[in-house]
Tab-separated table of C-alpha atoms in Angstrom:
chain	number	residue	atom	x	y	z
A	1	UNK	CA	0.000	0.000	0.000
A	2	UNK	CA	1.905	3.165	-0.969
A	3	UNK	CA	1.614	6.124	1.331
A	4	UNK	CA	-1.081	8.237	-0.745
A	5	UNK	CA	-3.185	5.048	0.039
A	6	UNK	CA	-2.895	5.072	3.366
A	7	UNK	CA	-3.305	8.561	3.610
A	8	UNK	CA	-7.154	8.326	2.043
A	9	UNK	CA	-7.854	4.795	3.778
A	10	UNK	CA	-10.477	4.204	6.640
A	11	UNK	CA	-8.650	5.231	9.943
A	12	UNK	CA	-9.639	3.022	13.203
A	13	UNK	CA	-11.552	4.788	16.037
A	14	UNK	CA	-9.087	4.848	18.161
A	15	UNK	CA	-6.451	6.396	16.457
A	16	UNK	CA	-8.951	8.610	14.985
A	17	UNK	CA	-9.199	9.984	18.594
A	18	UNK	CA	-5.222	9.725	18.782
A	19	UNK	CA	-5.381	12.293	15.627
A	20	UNK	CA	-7.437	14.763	16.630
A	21	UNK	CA	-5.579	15.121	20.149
A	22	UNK	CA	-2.711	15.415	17.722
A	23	UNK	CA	-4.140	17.987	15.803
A	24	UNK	CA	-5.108	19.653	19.523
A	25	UNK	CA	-2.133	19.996	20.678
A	26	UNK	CA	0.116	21.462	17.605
A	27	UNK	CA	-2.886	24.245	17.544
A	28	UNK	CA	-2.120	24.864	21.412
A	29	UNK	CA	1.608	24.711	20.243
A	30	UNK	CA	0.979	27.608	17.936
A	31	UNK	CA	-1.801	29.671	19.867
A	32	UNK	CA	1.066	29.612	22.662
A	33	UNK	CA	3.306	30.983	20.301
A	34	UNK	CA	1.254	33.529	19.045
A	35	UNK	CA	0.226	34.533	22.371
A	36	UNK	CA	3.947	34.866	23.642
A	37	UNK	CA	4.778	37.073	20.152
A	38	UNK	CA	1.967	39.291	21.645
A	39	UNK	CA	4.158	40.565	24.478
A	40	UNK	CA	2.130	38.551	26.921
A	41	UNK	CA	4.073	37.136	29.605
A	42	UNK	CA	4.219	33.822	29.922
A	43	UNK	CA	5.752	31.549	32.741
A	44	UNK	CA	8.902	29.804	31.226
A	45	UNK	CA	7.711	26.088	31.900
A	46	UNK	CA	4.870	26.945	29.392
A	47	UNK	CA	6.918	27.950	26.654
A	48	UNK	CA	9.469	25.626	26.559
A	49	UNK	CA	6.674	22.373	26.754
A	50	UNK	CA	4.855	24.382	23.879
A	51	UNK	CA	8.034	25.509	21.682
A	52	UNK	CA	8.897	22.025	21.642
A	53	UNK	CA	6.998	19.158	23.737
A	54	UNK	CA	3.579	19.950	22.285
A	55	UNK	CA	4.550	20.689	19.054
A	56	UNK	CA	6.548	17.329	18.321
A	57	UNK	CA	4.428	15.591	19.998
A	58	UNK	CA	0.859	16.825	18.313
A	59	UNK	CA	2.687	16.226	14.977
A	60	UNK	CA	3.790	13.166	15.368
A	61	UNK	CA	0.383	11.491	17.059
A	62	UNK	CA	-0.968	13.071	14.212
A	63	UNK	CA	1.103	11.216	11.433
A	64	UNK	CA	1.283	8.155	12.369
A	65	UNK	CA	-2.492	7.853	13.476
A	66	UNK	CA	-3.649	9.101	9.800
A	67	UNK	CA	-1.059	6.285	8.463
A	68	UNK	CA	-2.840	3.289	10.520
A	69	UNK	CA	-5.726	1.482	8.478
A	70	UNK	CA	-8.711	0.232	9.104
A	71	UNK	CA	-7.927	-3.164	6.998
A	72	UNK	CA	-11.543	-4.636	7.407
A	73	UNK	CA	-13.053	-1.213	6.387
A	74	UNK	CA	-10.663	-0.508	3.668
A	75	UNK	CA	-10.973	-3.938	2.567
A	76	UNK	CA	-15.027	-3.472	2.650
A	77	UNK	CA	-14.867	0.340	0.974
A	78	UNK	CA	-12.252	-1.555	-1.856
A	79	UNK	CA	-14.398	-4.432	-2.741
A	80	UNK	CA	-17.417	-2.464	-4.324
A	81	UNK	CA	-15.056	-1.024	-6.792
C-alpha cells in the first residue's frame, strides 16, 4: 500500500481519537506561540513544553495515526469497486 493510500484509507476509532488530540495539541503549540509574540508574559515552563513538547508531539500522534488502516473497512470500501 503506498503512502497516498494510506493517507485516504479508513482510519480506526481509536487512532482517529489519537489524531485529533494530535491535531489539539500542535494548535495549542501555535496559539502559545502567538500569544507569547503578543508581548504577553508567559511563565517559562509553558513555553518551553509548547516551543517544543507539544509541538513534536501533536505532529507526530498526528502522522502516524492518519497512516494506521482500518484493513476490514478498507478492505469493505475496496471491494465495491
Amino acid at each position: 500500500m503506498s503512502l497516498p493510500e494510506r493517507l485516504a484509507a479508513p482510519t480506526p476509532r481509536l487512532f482517529g481519537w489519537i489524531r485529533n488530540a494530535g491535531i489539539v495539541l500542535a494548535a495549542l503549540a501555535g496559539a502559545v506561540a502567538a500569544i507569547d509574540k503578543q508581548g504577553v508574559y508567559l511563565p517559562d515552563l509553558v513555553l518551553v513544553l509548547a516551543d517544543k513538547a507539544y509541538f513534536v508531539a501533536g505532529l507526530v500522534a498526528t502522522l502516524i495515526s492518519q497512516l494506521t488502516v482500518d484493513l476490514k473497512a478498507y478492505r469493505a470500501q475496496n471491494a465495491l469497486k
